[in-house]
PDB file of C-alpha atoms in Angstrom:
ATOM      1  CA  GLY A   3     175.746  96.423 107.660  1.00 53.00           C
ATOM      2  CA  ALA A   4     172.833  97.500 105.562  1.00 79.00           C
ATOM      3  CA  GLY A   5     170.401  94.863 106.753  1.00 94.00           C
ATOM      4  CA  VAL A   6     169.653  92.505 109.614  1.00 97.00           C
ATOM      5  CA  SER A   7     172.319  89.838 109.794  1.00 97.00           C
ATOM      6  CA  GLN A   8     171.795  86.408 111.327  1.00 98.00           C
ATOM      7  CA  THR A   9     174.422  83.801 112.023  1.00 97.00           C
ATOM      8  CA  PRO A  10     174.801  80.991 111.393  1.00 97.00           C
ATOM      9  CA  SER A  11     172.615  80.625 108.334  1.00 97.00           C
ATOM     10  CA  ASN A  12     172.303  76.906 108.992  1.00 97.00           C
ATOM     11  CA  LYS A  13     172.787  74.914 112.165  1.00 98.00           C
ATOM     12  CA  VAL A  14     172.496  71.172 112.600  1.00 98.00           C
ATOM     13  CA  THR A  15     172.629  69.903 116.149  1.00 98.00           C
ATOM     14  CA  GLU A  16     171.945  66.714 118.022  1.00 97.00           C
ATOM     15  CA  LYS A  17     168.951  66.298 120.230  1.00 98.00           C
ATOM     16  CA  GLY A  18     169.734  67.450 123.744  1.00 98.00           C
ATOM     17  CA  LYS A  19     172.463  69.889 122.785  1.00 98.00           C
ATOM     18  CA  TYR A  20     172.576  73.629 123.467  1.00 98.00           C
ATOM     19  CA  VAL A  21     172.531  76.162 120.622  1.00 98.00           C
ATOM     20  CA  GLU A  22     172.944  79.904 120.267  1.00 98.00           C
ATOM     21  CA  LEU A  23     171.606  81.908 117.373  1.00 98.00           C
ATOM     22  CA  ARG A  24     172.870  85.424 116.791  1.00 98.00           C
ATOM     23  CA  CYS A  25     171.155  88.490 115.373  1.00 98.00           C
ATOM     24  CA  ASP A  26     172.826  91.757 114.349  1.00 98.00           C
ATOM     25  CA  PRO A  27     170.086  94.343 113.826  1.00 97.00           C
ATOM     26  CA  ILE A  28     170.273  97.361 111.585  1.00 96.00           C
ATOM     27  CA  SER A  29     172.474  99.949 113.251  1.00 95.00           C
ATOM     28  CA  GLY A  30     170.497 102.273 115.506  1.00 93.00           C
ATOM     29  CA  HIS A  31     167.379 100.123 115.596  1.00 95.00           C
ATOM     30  CA  THR A  32     166.058  99.944 119.135  1.00 94.00           C
ATOM     31  CA  ALA A  33     163.349  97.338 118.625  1.00 94.00           C
ATOM     32  CA  LEU A  34     164.326  93.720 117.944  1.00 96.00           C
ATOM     33  CA  TYR A  35     162.107  90.713 117.375  1.00 97.00           C
ATOM     34  CA  TRP A  36     162.617  86.966 117.249  1.00 98.00           C
ATOM     35  CA  TYR A  37     160.229  84.763 115.313  1.00 98.00           C
ATOM     36  CA  ARG A  38     160.122  81.097 114.432  1.00 97.00           C
ATOM     37  CA  GLN A  39     158.794  79.794 111.127  1.00 95.00           C
ATOM     38  CA  SER A  40     157.942  76.187 110.495  1.00 93.00           C
ATOM     39  CA  LEU A  41     157.286  74.752 107.062  1.00 87.00           C
ATOM     40  CA  GLY A  42     153.968  75.930 105.652  1.00 85.00           C
ATOM     41  CA  GLN A  43     153.338  78.344 108.502  1.00 89.00           C
ATOM     42  CA  GLY A  44     153.628  82.055 109.043  1.00 93.00           C
ATOM     43  CA  PRO A  45     156.241  83.482 111.391  1.00 96.00           C
ATOM     44  CA  GLU A  46     155.374  82.790 115.029  1.00 96.00           C
ATOM     45  CA  PHE A  47     156.282  85.432 117.603  1.00 96.00           C
ATOM     46  CA  LEU A  48     158.826  84.499 120.261  1.00 97.00           C
ATOM     47  CA  ILE A  49     160.139  87.647 121.954  1.00 97.00           C
ATOM     48  CA  TYR A  50     160.429  91.393 121.457  1.00 94.00           C
ATOM     49  CA  PHE A  51     163.117  93.694 122.857  1.00 95.00           C
ATOM     50  CA  GLN A  52     162.951  97.412 123.241  1.00 93.00           C
ATOM     51  CA  GLY A  53     166.521  98.423 123.968  1.00 92.00           C
ATOM     52  CA  THR A  54     168.128  95.952 126.354  1.00 93.00           C
ATOM     53  CA  GLY A  55     164.956  94.730 127.985  1.00 92.00           C
ATOM     54  CA  ALA A  56     162.521  92.081 126.845  1.00 91.00           C
ATOM     55  CA  ALA A  57     159.282  94.019 126.456  1.00 89.00           C
ATOM     56  CA  ASP A  58     157.267  90.926 125.590  1.00 92.00           C
ATOM     57  CA  ASP A  59     158.469  87.341 125.906  1.00 95.00           C
ATOM     58  CA  SER A  60     155.030  85.766 125.809  1.00 94.00           C
ATOM     59  CA  GLY A  61     155.878  83.737 122.696  1.00 95.00           C
ATOM     60  CA  LEU A  62     158.752  81.741 124.155  1.00 97.00           C
ATOM     61  CA  PRO A  63     157.381  78.187 124.153  1.00 95.00           C
ATOM     62  CA  ASN A  64     159.014  77.010 127.390  1.00 95.00           C
ATOM     63  CA  ASP A  65     161.929  77.642 129.721  1.00 96.00           C
ATOM     64  CA  ARG A  66     164.393  75.977 127.361  1.00 98.00           C
ATOM     65  CA  PHE A  67     164.261  79.131 125.262  1.00 98.00           C
ATOM     66  CA  PHE A  68     165.950  82.319 126.380  1.00 97.00           C
ATOM     67  CA  ALA A  69     167.102  85.482 124.606  1.00 97.00           C
ATOM     68  CA  VAL A  70     169.364  88.342 125.612  1.00 97.00           C
ATOM     69  CA  ARG A  71     170.319  91.712 124.251  1.00 96.00           C
ATOM     70  CA  PRO A  72     172.826  92.996 126.805  1.00 95.00           C
ATOM     71  CA  GLU A  73     173.940  96.188 125.077  1.00 94.00           C
ATOM     72  CA  GLY A  74     170.793  96.992 123.159  1.00 92.00           C
ATOM     73  CA  SER A  75     172.207  95.915 119.826  1.00 95.00           C
ATOM     74  CA  VAL A  76     173.186  92.298 119.091  1.00 97.00           C
ATOM     75  CA  SER A  77     170.818  89.655 120.403  1.00 98.00           C
ATOM     76  CA  THR A  78     171.324  85.962 121.058  1.00 98.00           C
ATOM     77  CA  LEU A  79     168.575  83.374 121.165  1.00 98.00           C
ATOM     78  CA  LYS A  80     169.569  80.434 123.322  1.00 98.00           C
ATOM     79  CA  ILE A  81     167.939  77.028 123.233  1.00 98.00           C
ATOM     80  CA  GLN A  82     168.806  74.414 125.832  1.00 98.00           C
ATOM     81  CA  ARG A  83     168.274  70.656 125.545  1.00 98.00           C
ATOM     82  CA  THR A  84     167.141  70.937 121.956  1.00 98.00           C
ATOM     83  CA  GLU A  85     164.328  68.711 120.738  1.00 97.00           C
ATOM     84  CA  ARG A  86     163.443  67.619 117.209  1.00 97.00           C
ATOM     85  CA  GLY A  87     160.350  69.817 117.401  1.00 96.00           C
ATOM     86  CA  ASP A  88     162.601  72.877 117.689  1.00 97.00           C
ATOM     87  CA  SER A  89     163.625  72.427 114.059  1.00 97.00           C
ATOM     88  CA  ALA A  90     162.517  75.534 112.173  1.00 97.00           C
ATOM     89  CA  VAL A  91     163.786  78.753 110.638  1.00 97.00           C
ATOM     90  CA  TYR A  92     164.452  81.335 113.328  1.00 98.00           C
ATOM     91  CA  LEU A  93     163.932  84.875 112.101  1.00 98.00           C
ATOM     92  CA  CYS A  94     165.170  88.106 113.569  1.00 98.00           C
ATOM     93  CA  ALA A  95     163.782  91.535 112.720  1.00 97.00           C
ATOM     94  CA  SER A  96     164.518  95.066 113.839  1.00 96.00           C
ATOM     95  CA  SER A  97     162.875  98.451 113.582  1.00 95.00           C
ATOM     96  CA  SER A  98     163.969 101.975 114.395  1.00 93.00           C
ATOM     97  CA  SER A  99     161.125 102.315 116.881  1.00 87.00           C
ATOM     98  CA  PRO A 100     158.103 100.270 117.926  1.00 78.00           C
ATOM     99  CA  ASN A 101     155.929 102.372 115.636  1.00 82.00           C
ATOM    100  CA  THR A 102     157.818 101.775 112.402  1.00 90.00           C
ATOM    101  CA  GLU A 103     157.998  98.743 110.169  1.00 92.00           C
ATOM    102  CA  ALA A 104     160.300  95.851 110.921  1.00 94.00           C
ATOM    103  CA  PHE A 105     163.040  94.578 108.635  1.00 96.00           C
ATOM    104  CA  PHE A 106     163.802  90.874 108.635  1.00 96.00           C
ATOM    105  CA  GLY A 107     167.024  88.939 108.343  1.00 97.00           C
ATOM    106  CA  GLN A 108     167.578  85.838 106.243  1.00 96.00           C
ATOM    107  CA  GLY A 109     166.984  83.569 109.187  1.00 97.00           C
ATOM    108  CA  THR A 110     168.836  80.653 110.751  1.00 98.00           C
ATOM    109  CA  ARG A 111     167.647  77.223 109.728  1.00 97.00           C
ATOM    110  CA  LEU A 112     167.938  74.996 112.781  1.00 98.00           C
ATOM    111  CA  THR A 113     167.776  71.245 112.333  1.00 98.00           C
ATOM    112  CA  VAL A 114     167.757  69.012 115.378  1.00 98.00           C
ATOM    113  CA  VAL A 115     168.634  65.404 114.571  1.00 97.00           C
TER     114      VAL A 115
ATOM    115  CA  ALA B  19     142.854  87.059 121.158  1.00 71.00           C
ATOM    116  CA  GLN B  20     144.774  88.754 118.386  1.00 84.00           C
ATOM    117  CA  SER B  21     144.800  86.870 115.107  1.00 92.00           C
ATOM    118  CA  VAL B  22     145.341  87.298 111.407  1.00 95.00           C
ATOM    119  CA  SER B  23     143.838  84.928 108.883  1.00 95.00           C
ATOM    120  CA  GLN B  24     144.593  84.474 105.208  1.00 96.00           C
ATOM    121  CA  HIS B  25     141.984  82.591 103.275  1.00 87.00           C
ATOM    122  CA  ASN B  26     143.936  81.511 100.235  1.00 88.00           C
ATOM    123  CA  HIS B  27     146.794  79.129 100.920  1.00 92.00           C
ATOM    124  CA  HIS B  28     147.784  78.448  97.317  1.00 96.00           C
ATOM    125  CA  VAL B  29     146.960  80.559  94.287  1.00 97.00           C
ATOM    126  CA  ILE B  30     147.947  79.856  90.696  1.00 97.00           C
ATOM    127  CA  LEU B  31     147.516  82.549  88.069  1.00 97.00           C
ATOM    128  CA  SER B  32     148.605  83.193  84.527  1.00 97.00           C
ATOM    129  CA  GLU B  33     150.645  86.267  83.725  1.00 97.00           C
ATOM    130  CA  ALA B  34     148.539  89.421  83.310  1.00 97.00           C
ATOM    131  CA  ALA B  35     145.742  88.045  85.497  1.00 97.00           C
ATOM    132  CA  SER B  36     144.501  90.178  88.370  1.00 97.00           C
ATOM    133  CA  LEU B  37     145.327  89.227  91.929  1.00 97.00           C
ATOM    134  CA  GLU B  38     143.459  89.621  95.182  1.00 97.00           C
ATOM    135  CA  LEU B  39     144.644  87.932  98.368  1.00 97.00           C
ATOM    136  CA  GLY B  40     142.405  88.027 101.387  1.00 96.00           C
ATOM    137  CA  CYS B  41     143.459  89.012 104.896  1.00 97.00           C
ATOM    138  CA  ASN B  42     141.265  89.433 107.968  1.00 96.00           C
ATOM    139  CA  TYR B  43     142.417  90.479 111.392  1.00 94.00           C
ATOM    140  CA  SER B  44     141.022  90.293 114.868  1.00 91.00           C
ATOM    141  CA  TYR B  45     142.297  92.823 117.390  1.00 84.00           C
ATOM    142  CA  GLY B  46     140.812  94.572 120.368  1.00 79.00           C
ATOM    143  CA  GLY B  47     142.166  98.007 119.521  1.00 82.00           C
ATOM    144  CA  THR B  48     143.859 100.050 116.834  1.00 87.00           C
ATOM    145  CA  VAL B  49     146.186  98.107 114.623  1.00 90.00           C
ATOM    146  CA  ASN B  50     148.834  98.716 111.983  1.00 93.00           C
ATOM    147  CA  LEU B  51     148.668  96.313 109.051  1.00 95.00           C
ATOM    148  CA  PHE B  52     151.360  95.003 106.735  1.00 97.00           C
ATOM    149  CA  TRP B  53     151.922  92.790 103.771  1.00 97.00           C
ATOM    150  CA  TYR B  54     155.295  91.080 103.521  1.00 97.00           C
ATOM    151  CA  VAL B  55     156.575  89.023 100.599  1.00 97.00           C
ATOM    152  CA  GLN B  56     159.115  86.229 100.554  1.00 95.00           C
ATOM    153  CA  TYR B  57     160.612  85.433  97.168  1.00 94.00           C
ATOM    154  CA  PRO B  58     162.186  81.994  96.773  1.00 91.00           C
ATOM    155  CA  GLY B  59     165.415  81.835  98.741  1.00 88.00           C
ATOM    156  CA  GLN B  60     165.104  85.367 100.057  1.00 91.00           C
ATOM    157  CA  HIS B  61     164.139  87.001 103.321  1.00 92.00           C
ATOM    158  CA  LEU B  62     160.817  88.599 104.174  1.00 95.00           C
ATOM    159  CA  GLN B  63     160.471  92.016 102.573  1.00 95.00           C
ATOM    160  CA  LEU B  64     157.897  94.696 103.225  1.00 95.00           C
ATOM    161  CA  LEU B  65     155.425  95.199 100.369  1.00 96.00           C
ATOM    162  CA  LEU B  66     153.255  97.840 101.956  1.00 96.00           C
ATOM    163  CA  LYS B  67     151.911  99.084 105.262  1.00 95.00           C
ATOM    164  CA  TYR B  68     148.875 100.824 106.692  1.00 95.00           C
ATOM    165  CA  PHE B  69     149.254 103.051 109.727  1.00 93.00           C
ATOM    166  CA  SER B  70     146.491 105.637 109.374  1.00 91.00           C
ATOM    167  CA  GLY B  71     144.880 107.991 106.885  1.00 92.00           C
ATOM    168  CA  ASP B  72     143.927 106.952 103.352  1.00 95.00           C
ATOM    169  CA  PRO B  73     142.732 103.340 103.607  1.00 95.00           C
ATOM    170  CA  LEU B  74     144.036 102.567 100.116  1.00 97.00           C
ATOM    171  CA  VAL B  75     147.769 102.129 100.350  1.00 97.00           C
ATOM    172  CA  LYS B  76     150.190 101.581  97.524  1.00 96.00           C
ATOM    173  CA  GLY B  77     153.356  99.581  97.827  1.00 94.00           C
ATOM    174  CA  ILE B  78     156.230  98.445  95.716  1.00 93.00           C
ATOM    175  CA  LYS B  79     155.957  96.618  92.395  1.00 94.00           C
ATOM    176  CA  GLY B  80     152.426  97.803  91.679  1.00 95.00           C
ATOM    177  CA  PHE B  81     150.792  96.220  94.721  1.00 97.00           C
ATOM    178  CA  GLU B  82     148.094  97.946  96.719  1.00 97.00           C
ATOM    179  CA  ALA B  83     145.896  97.070  99.669  1.00 98.00           C
ATOM    180  CA  GLU B  84     142.700  98.466 101.077  1.00 96.00           C
ATOM    181  CA  PHE B  85     141.948  98.701 104.771  1.00 95.00           C
ATOM    182  CA  ILE B  86     138.222  98.200 105.374  1.00 94.00           C
ATOM    183  CA  LYS B  87     137.633  98.712 109.072  1.00 91.00           C
ATOM    184  CA  SER B  88     134.024  97.506 109.024  1.00 91.00           C
ATOM    185  CA  LYS B  89     135.113  94.185 107.561  1.00 92.00           C
ATOM    186  CA  PHE B  90     138.353  93.886 109.523  1.00 93.00           C
ATOM    187  CA  SER B  91     140.048  93.270 106.195  1.00 95.00           C
ATOM    188  CA  PHE B  92     143.258  94.313 104.473  1.00 97.00           C
ATOM    189  CA  ASN B  93     143.211  92.579 101.098  1.00 97.00           C
ATOM    190  CA  LEU B  94     146.188  92.748  98.752  1.00 97.00           C
ATOM    191  CA  ARG B  95     145.630  93.492  95.066  1.00 97.00           C
ATOM    192  CA  LYS B  96     147.572  93.793  91.861  1.00 98.00           C
ATOM    193  CA  PRO B  97     145.849  94.445  88.514  1.00 97.00           C
ATOM    194  CA  SER B  98     148.263  92.410  86.398  1.00 97.00           C
ATOM    195  CA  VAL B  99     150.691  89.875  87.844  1.00 97.00           C
ATOM    196  CA  GLN B 100     154.039  88.921  86.407  1.00 97.00           C
ATOM    197  CA  TRP B 101     155.983  85.693  86.576  1.00 96.00           C
ATOM    198  CA  SER B 102     158.398  87.447  88.964  1.00 96.00           C
ATOM    199  CA  ASP B 103     155.579  87.869  91.498  1.00 97.00           C
ATOM    200  CA  THR B 104     155.821  84.157  92.279  1.00 97.00           C
ATOM    201  CA  ALA B 105     156.427  84.178  96.028  1.00 97.00           C
ATOM    202  CA  GLU B 106     154.809  83.657  99.398  1.00 97.00           C
ATOM    203  CA  TYR B 107     152.773  86.559 100.783  1.00 98.00           C
ATOM    204  CA  PHE B 108     152.165  87.192 104.464  1.00 98.00           C
ATOM    205  CA  CYS B 109     149.678  89.548 106.041  1.00 97.00           C
ATOM    206  CA  ALA B 110     150.558  90.842 109.507  1.00 96.00           C
ATOM    207  CA  GLY B 111     149.017  93.047 112.158  1.00 94.00           C
ATOM    208  CA  ARG B 112     150.564  94.921 115.063  1.00 92.00           C
ATOM    209  CA  PRO B 113     148.824  96.829 117.860  1.00 87.00           C
ATOM    210  CA  THR B 114     149.556 100.535 118.088  1.00 85.00           C
ATOM    211  CA  SER B 115     149.969 100.391 121.865  1.00 80.00           C
ATOM    212  CA  GLY B 116     150.962  97.943 124.541  1.00 77.00           C
ATOM    213  CA  THR B 117     152.903  95.124 122.981  1.00 79.00           C
ATOM    214  CA  TYR B 118     154.244  95.848 119.534  1.00 85.00           C
ATOM    215  CA  LYS B 119     154.521  92.268 118.400  1.00 90.00           C
ATOM    216  CA  TYR B 120     153.481  91.358 114.902  1.00 93.00           C
ATOM    217  CA  ILE B 121     150.943  88.614 114.371  1.00 94.00           C
ATOM    218  CA  PHE B 122     151.287  86.916 111.007  1.00 96.00           C
ATOM    219  CA  GLY B 123     148.847  84.978 108.909  1.00 96.00           C
ATOM    220  CA  THR B 124     149.782  81.541 107.614  1.00 95.00           C
ATOM    221  CA  GLY B 125     150.756  82.926 104.220  1.00 96.00           C
ATOM    222  CA  THR B 126     149.587  82.528 100.628  1.00 97.00           C
ATOM    223  CA  ARG B 127     151.819  80.816  98.150  1.00 96.00           C
ATOM    224  CA  LEU B 128     151.386  82.446  94.741  1.00 97.00           C
ATOM    225  CA  LYS B 129     152.569  80.826  91.557  1.00 97.00           C
ATOM    226  CA  VAL B 130     152.400  82.818  88.340  1.00 97.00           C
ATOM    227  CA  LEU B 131     152.600  80.835  85.130  1.00 96.00           C
ATOM    228  CA  ALA B 132     154.511  82.404  82.270  1.00 90.00           C
TER     229      ALA B 132
END
């Protein structure tokens, strides 16, 4: 597609459940980012991939959060044992290289009830 | 620690007024700087970017920003705002080496009155 695609656009889950959020970057983009945005805040960095490897995962809040990008394209953010505090919009972005600007998707709004 | 701060959280202007949104960054090395905009119900879009060279950069929709290294600032300006500029504006910085993660400010919500 022309832009970064994220699915689902909305996800409601019960506390304690496992969720997966998917990101399809722009074709050919090697760099992929995950961010989390809470109401009234700027995007907060979670993890950055260059190709298949996580180049920087320093933003993952704890070991319940994990992300993969097995073939260097699509990425999945996985959250185990969800908590109400995980409720936020999860943003994905990609760029053609680390030195170019990133393009963002629409985000997945996660609500943990 | 790397950080980006935006001083104005909410700004209300009338159409045709001039706009300046403040952004300051704190980084240990060379940094690329960005302004992103989020219109209601839409995704973050790039307004403009500074990588190197002329510190006055021009972006889309008549926006510009000036990189002042001595003040660690990258303020966004527009001489005459329109109602359609109502949106949330985010300043972001990214190191040019090492980790390439973006650090965002908390955003400025702009409302332009028709």
